């Protein structure tokens, strides 16, 4: 599979365009929500939405510079659209949690929230396919896609946890706990490795977004929603558990290979008698 890495003598200029497009997109979406989501979005929603937008374009710009790329691929543009929608979801969730502008969970705001999350989930099935068809698969695009999914799941879990219990936050926090453990694991650097992509892990991740969106829309009785979310949390534990186990097994296998190579080299080296003159 071909990977495209675009060197960037003009990277700064193109990254500025990325920043402007991302910020304008977030600001335009927030303005639309201000006009349509059952009244004013409110100060809290604007602050959180813009903060997410600034973080989005800042991290994306840093990623482009690190990858020595000067423009977004077609798949990256789709992921950027998803990320802008997620910023809108975060703004609505923050404003509903604040409750200073309107009652929490009003029908219109929840309907808009579910619509934004649903479109973001649908587009999640598009960007990867576009990357493969256009031959522009790249580690940066894969990471961008993954972190967009993770943040959407975190934001939705915050919203659902307010009604069904704070244990639901475990679904949204799982990804970030794993990243934190990997970042702090000087004693276990093998946790920073990458495991091969597996279809069932992608299905587990997709399930989290779907079940949280359904729970947000309040279309299921609470007991059924709780069971579905608990199943999602259990699947996450299995997914991350097998990921850690795979990383550990690969680390031990690598260590054994190194030891075997060193032992074979030492055994095959000629023995020199220090008492014999050359």
mmCIF file of N, CA and C in Angstrom, residues 27-101:
data_model
loop_
_atom_site.group_PDB
_atom_site.id
_atom_site.type_symbol
_atom_site.label_atom_id
_atom_site.label_comp_id
_atom_site.label_asym_id
_atom_site.label_seq_id
_atom_site.Cartn_x
_atom_site.Cartn_y
_atom_site.Cartn_z
ATOM 1 N N UNK A 27 -16.106 27.946 14.016
ATOM 2 C CA UNK A 27 -16.854 29.168 14.325
ATOM 3 C C UNK A 27 -18.183 29.203 13.582
ATOM 4 N N UNK A 28 -18.192 28.772 12.310
ATOM 5 C CA UNK A 28 -19.433 28.763 11.541
ATOM 6 C C UNK A 28 -20.433 27.767 12.123
ATOM 7 N N UNK A 29 -19.933 26.610 12.551
ATOM 8 C CA UNK A 29 -20.829 25.619 13.145
ATOM 9 C C UNK A 29 -21.413 26.137 14.457
ATOM 10 N N UNK A 30 -20.594 26.772 15.279
ATOM 11 C CA UNK A 30 -21.092 27.318 16.542
ATOM 12 C C UNK A 30 -22.134 28.412 16.295
ATOM 13 N N UNK A 31 -21.896 29.231 15.275
ATOM 14 C CA UNK A 31 -22.873 30.269 14.948
ATOM 15 C C UNK A 31 -24.195 29.644 14.499
ATOM 16 N N UNK A 32 -24.109 28.559 13.735
ATOM 17 C CA UNK A 32 -25.334 27.876 13.308
ATOM 18 C C UNK A 32 -26.055 27.266 14.504
ATOM 19 N N UNK A 33 -25.299 26.691 15.437
ATOM 20 C CA UNK A 33 -25.919 26.133 16.631
ATOM 21 C C UNK A 33 -26.558 27.226 17.481
ATOM 22 N N UNK A 34 -25.924 28.373 17.505
ATOM 23 C CA UNK A 34 -26.482 29.520 18.236
ATOM 24 C C UNK A 34 -27.865 29.872 17.706
ATOM 25 N N UNK A 35 -28.036 29.722 16.408
ATOM 26 C CA UNK A 35 -29.292 30.136 15.789
ATOM 27 C C UNK A 35 -30.350 29.037 15.780
ATOM 28 N N UNK A 36 -29.924 27.770 15.869
ATOM 29 C CA UNK A 36 -30.888 26.686 15.649
ATOM 30 C C UNK A 36 -31.101 25.773 16.835
ATOM 31 N N UNK A 37 -30.178 25.708 17.794
ATOM 32 C CA UNK A 37 -30.267 24.680 18.834
ATOM 33 C C UNK A 37 -31.063 25.156 20.045
ATOM 34 N N UNK A 38 -32.340 25.447 19.828
ATOM 35 C CA UNK A 38 -33.261 25.790 20.908
ATOM 36 C C UNK A 38 -32.784 26.987 21.721
ATOM 37 N N UNK A 39 -32.416 28.043 21.034
ATOM 38 C CA UNK A 39 -31.986 29.236 21.733
ATOM 39 C C UNK A 39 -30.488 29.427 21.662
ATOM 40 N N UNK A 40 -30.002 30.390 22.433
ATOM 41 C CA UNK A 40 -28.586 30.734 22.393
ATOM 42 C C UNK A 40 -27.726 29.576 22.854
ATOM 43 N N UNK A 41 -26.584 29.419 22.206
ATOM 44 C CA UNK A 41 -25.637 28.381 22.602
ATOM 45 C C UNK A 41 -25.054 28.699 23.967
ATOM 46 N N UNK A 42 -24.867 29.967 24.259
ATOM 47 C CA UNK A 42 -24.383 30.349 25.571
ATOM 48 C C UNK A 42 -22.875 30.464 25.622
ATOM 49 N N UNK A 43 -22.403 31.189 26.649
ATOM 50 C CA UNK A 43 -20.973 31.421 26.781
ATOM 51 C C UNK A 43 -20.176 30.151 26.969
ATOM 52 N N UNK A 44 -20.686 29.229 27.780
ATOM 53 C CA UNK A 44 -19.955 27.983 28.021
ATOM 54 C C UNK A 44 -19.762 27.197 26.735
ATOM 55 N N UNK A 45 -20.827 27.104 25.945
ATOM 56 C CA UNK A 45 -20.721 26.369 24.680
ATOM 57 C C UNK A 45 -19.719 27.004 23.735
ATOM 58 N N UNK A 46 -19.745 28.334 23.657
ATOM 59 C CA UNK A 46 -18.799 29.024 22.778
ATOM 60 C C UNK A 46 -17.358 28.808 23.253
ATOM 61 N N UNK A 47 -17.128 28.932 24.542
ATOM 62 C CA UNK A 47 -15.760 28.775 25.058
ATOM 63 C C UNK A 47 -15.229 27.373 24.797
ATOM 64 N N UNK A 48 -16.032 26.365 25.128
ATOM 65 C CA UNK A 48 -15.583 24.985 24.929
ATOM 66 C C UNK A 48 -15.437 24.671 23.447
ATOM 67 N N UNK A 49 -16.388 25.117 22.642
ATOM 68 C CA UNK A 49 -16.303 24.846 21.209
ATOM 69 C C UNK A 49 -15.077 25.464 20.568
ATOM 70 N N UNK A 50 -14.814 26.736 20.880
ATOM 71 C CA UNK A 50 -13.632 27.391 20.319
ATOM 72 C C UNK A 50 -12.338 26.802 20.869
ATOM 73 N N UNK A 51 -12.341 26.429 22.159
ATOM 74 C CA UNK A 51 -11.145 25.794 22.725
ATOM 75 C C UNK A 51 -10.845 24.477 22.022
ATOM 76 N N UNK A 52 -11.883 23.715 21.726
ATOM 77 C CA UNK A 52 -11.690 22.460 20.982
ATOM 78 C C UNK A 52 -11.177 22.756 19.578
ATOM 79 N N UNK A 53 -11.710 23.812 18.945
ATOM 80 C CA UNK A 53 -11.254 24.163 17.604
ATOM 81 C C UNK A 53 -9.802 24.578 17.577
ATOM 82 N N UNK A 54 -9.390 25.392 18.541
ATOM 83 C CA UNK A 54 -7.985 25.812 18.605
ATOM 84 C C UNK A 54 -7.075 24.618 18.852
ATOM 85 N N UNK A 55 -7.492 23.732 19.767
ATOM 86 C CA UNK A 55 -6.695 22.530 20.037
ATOM 87 C C UNK A 55 -6.602 21.651 18.794
ATOM 88 N N UNK A 56 -7.713 21.529 18.085
ATOM 89 C CA UNK A 56 -7.744 20.714 16.874
ATOM 90 C C UNK A 56 -6.723 21.193 15.851
ATOM 91 N N UNK A 57 -6.785 22.473 15.506
ATOM 92 C CA UNK A 57 -5.898 22.957 14.450
ATOM 93 C C UNK A 57 -4.445 23.022 14.939
ATOM 94 N N UNK A 58 -4.249 23.276 16.232
ATOM 95 C CA UNK A 58 -2.886 23.291 16.749
ATOM 96 C C UNK A 58 -2.237 21.919 16.675
ATOM 97 N N UNK A 59 -2.962 20.898 17.115
ATOM 98 C CA UNK A 59 -2.417 19.543 17.079
ATOM 99 C C UNK A 59 -2.242 19.060 15.639
ATOM 100 N N UNK A 60 -3.185 19.404 14.772
ATOM 101 C CA UNK A 60 -3.069 18.985 13.382
ATOM 102 C C UNK A 60 -1.873 19.646 12.705
ATOM 103 N N UNK A 61 -1.671 20.932 12.985
ATOM 104 C CA UNK A 61 -0.524 21.627 12.419
ATOM 105 C C UNK A 61 0.782 21.011 12.902
ATOM 106 N N UNK A 62 0.844 20.706 14.195
ATOM 107 C CA UNK A 62 2.046 20.062 14.734
ATOM 108 C C UNK A 62 2.279 18.700 14.083
ATOM 109 N N UNK A 63 1.205 17.962 13.851
ATOM 110 C CA UNK A 63 1.348 16.666 13.203
ATOM 111 C C UNK A 63 1.846 16.780 11.771
ATOM 112 N N UNK A 64 1.353 17.769 11.037
ATOM 113 C CA UNK A 64 1.814 17.977 9.666
ATOM 114 C C UNK A 64 3.291 18.341 9.635
ATOM 115 N N UNK A 65 3.721 19.192 10.550
ATOM 116 C CA UNK A 65 5.129 19.566 10.587
ATOM 117 C C UNK A 65 6.005 18.374 10.927
ATOM 118 N N UNK A 66 5.565 17.580 11.892
ATOM 119 C CA UNK A 66 6.357 16.416 12.293
ATOM 120 C C UNK A 66 6.456 15.409 11.155
ATOM 121 N N UNK A 67 5.396 15.286 10.368
ATOM 122 C CA UNK A 67 5.399 14.340 9.251
ATOM 123 C C UNK A 67 5.976 14.933 7.975
ATOM 124 N N UNK A 68 6.428 16.195 8.030
ATOM 125 C CA UNK A 68 6.996 16.882 6.859
ATOM 126 C C UNK A 68 6.015 16.898 5.692
ATOM 127 N N UNK A 69 4.748 17.136 6.022
ATOM 128 C CA UNK A 69 3.716 17.241 4.995
ATOM 129 C C UNK A 69 3.229 18.669 4.898
ATOM 130 N N UNK A 70 2.853 19.074 3.685
ATOM 131 C CA UNK A 70 2.442 20.462 3.485
ATOM 132 C C UNK A 70 0.985 20.621 3.121
ATOM 133 N N UNK A 71 0.236 19.534 3.007
ATOM 134 C CA UNK A 71 -1.200 19.672 2.738
ATOM 135 C C UNK A 71 -1.942 18.443 3.229
ATOM 136 N N UNK A 72 -3.234 18.587 3.364
ATOM 137 C CA UNK A 72 -4.087 17.487 3.773
ATOM 138 C C UNK A 72 -4.471 16.637 2.571
ATOM 139 N N UNK A 73 -4.582 15.337 2.801
ATOM 140 C CA UNK A 73 -5.075 14.439 1.765
ATOM 141 C C UNK A 73 -6.602 14.518 1.719
ATOM 142 N N UNK A 74 -7.224 13.975 0.674
ATOM 143 C CA UNK A 74 -8.695 13.972 0.644
ATOM 144 C C UNK A 74 -9.309 13.309 1.872
ATOM 145 N N UNK A 75 -8.712 12.209 2.335
ATOM 146 C CA UNK A 75 -9.236 11.536 3.532
ATOM 147 C C UNK A 75 -9.062 12.410 4.762
ATOM 148 N N UNK A 76 -7.940 13.120 4.852
ATOM 149 C CA UNK A 76 -7.719 14.023 5.984
ATOM 150 C C UNK A 76 -8.774 15.128 6.035
ATOM 151 N N UNK A 77 -9.194 15.599 4.863
ATOM 152 C CA UNK A 77 -10.209 16.655 4.833
ATOM 153 C C UNK A 77 -11.542 16.137 5.370
ATOM 154 N N UNK A 78 -11.849 14.879 5.060
ATOM 155 C CA UNK A 78 -13.072 14.287 5.606
ATOM 156 C C UNK A 78 -12.959 14.157 7.120
ATOM 157 N N UNK A 79 -11.795 13.709 7.592
ATOM 158 C CA UNK A 79 -11.592 13.600 9.042
ATOM 159 C C UNK A 79 -11.653 14.957 9.704
ATOM 160 N N UNK A 80 -11.123 15.993 9.035
ATOM 161 C CA UNK A 80 -11.207 17.343 9.582
ATOM 162 C C UNK A 80 -12.664 17.789 9.703
ATOM 163 N N UNK A 81 -13.478 17.442 8.722
ATOM 164 C CA UNK A 81 -14.907 17.750 8.803
ATOM 165 C C UNK A 81 -15.531 17.055 10.000
ATOM 166 N N UNK A 82 -15.186 15.799 10.211
ATOM 167 C CA UNK A 82 -15.677 15.068 11.384
ATOM 168 C C UNK A 82 -15.243 15.751 12.669
ATOM 169 N N UNK A 83 -13.987 16.178 12.717
ATOM 170 C CA UNK A 83 -13.467 16.812 13.926
ATOM 171 C C UNK A 83 -14.192 18.122 14.219
ATOM 172 N N UNK A 84 -14.512 18.881 13.176
ATOM 173 C CA UNK A 84 -15.274 20.119 13.372
ATOM 174 C C UNK A 84 -16.652 19.799 13.956
ATOM 175 N N UNK A 85 -17.292 18.756 13.454
ATOM 176 C CA UNK A 85 -18.590 18.349 13.994
ATOM 177 C C UNK A 85 -18.467 17.952 15.462
ATOM 178 N N UNK A 86 -17.386 17.265 15.804
ATOM 179 C CA UNK A 86 -17.181 16.851 17.196
ATOM 180 C C UNK A 86 -17.005 18.069 18.095
ATOM 181 N N UNK A 87 -16.362 19.117 17.587
ATOM 182 C CA UNK A 87 -16.260 20.365 18.362
ATOM 183 C C UNK A 87 -17.647 20.926 18.652
ATOM 184 N N UNK A 88 -18.545 20.834 17.684
ATOM 185 C CA UNK A 88 -19.922 21.265 17.913
ATOM 186 C C UNK A 88 -20.623 20.398 18.949
ATOM 187 N N UNK A 89 -20.386 19.090 18.890
ATOM 188 C CA UNK A 89 -20.955 18.190 19.899
ATOM 189 C C UNK A 89 -20.452 18.568 21.287
ATOM 190 N N UNK A 90 -19.153 18.851 21.394
ATOM 191 C CA UNK A 90 -18.582 19.234 22.684
ATOM 192 C C UNK A 90 -19.202 20.524 23.206
ATOM 193 N N UNK A 91 -19.453 21.476 22.309
ATOM 194 C CA UNK A 91 -20.067 22.738 22.722
ATOM 195 C C UNK A 91 -21.481 22.509 23.263
ATOM 196 N N UNK A 92 -22.262 21.686 22.594
ATOM 197 C CA UNK A 92 -23.618 21.400 23.060
ATOM 198 C C UNK A 92 -23.613 20.669 24.395
ATOM 199 N N UNK A 93 -22.727 19.693 24.539
ATOM 200 C CA UNK A 93 -22.650 18.938 25.790
ATOM 201 C C UNK A 93 -22.237 19.859 26.939
ATOM 202 N N UNK A 94 -21.269 20.728 26.670
ATOM 203 C CA UNK A 94 -20.827 21.658 27.712
ATOM 204 C C UNK A 94 -21.938 22.610 28.120
ATOM 205 N N UNK A 95 -22.688 23.106 27.144
ATOM 206 C CA UNK A 95 -23.762 24.046 27.473
ATOM 207 C C UNK A 95 -24.897 23.349 28.203
ATOM 208 N N UNK A 96 -25.223 22.121 27.812
ATOM 209 C CA UNK A 96 -26.258 21.372 28.521
ATOM 210 C C UNK A 96 -25.832 21.081 29.954
ATOM 211 N N UNK A 97 -24.554 20.772 30.141
ATOM 212 C CA UNK A 97 -24.052 20.509 31.488
ATOM 213 C C UNK A 97 -24.082 21.775 32.335
ATOM 214 N N UNK A 98 -23.817 22.923 31.715
ATOM 215 C CA UNK A 98 -23.844 24.186 32.440
ATOM 216 C C UNK A 98 -25.278 24.558 32.840
ATOM 217 N N UNK A 99 -26.198 24.401 31.890
ATOM 218 C CA UNK A 99 -27.612 24.599 32.195
ATOM 219 C C UNK A 99 -28.016 26.033 32.474
ATOM 220 N N UNK A 100 -27.143 26.997 32.188
ATOM 221 C CA UNK A 100 -27.464 28.381 32.509
ATOM 222 C C UNK A 100 -28.317 29.055 31.447
ATOM 223 N N UNK A 101 -28.343 28.438 30.241
ATOM 224 C CA UNK A 101 -29.103 29.063 29.159
ATOM 225 C C UNK A 101 -30.454 28.401 28.946
#
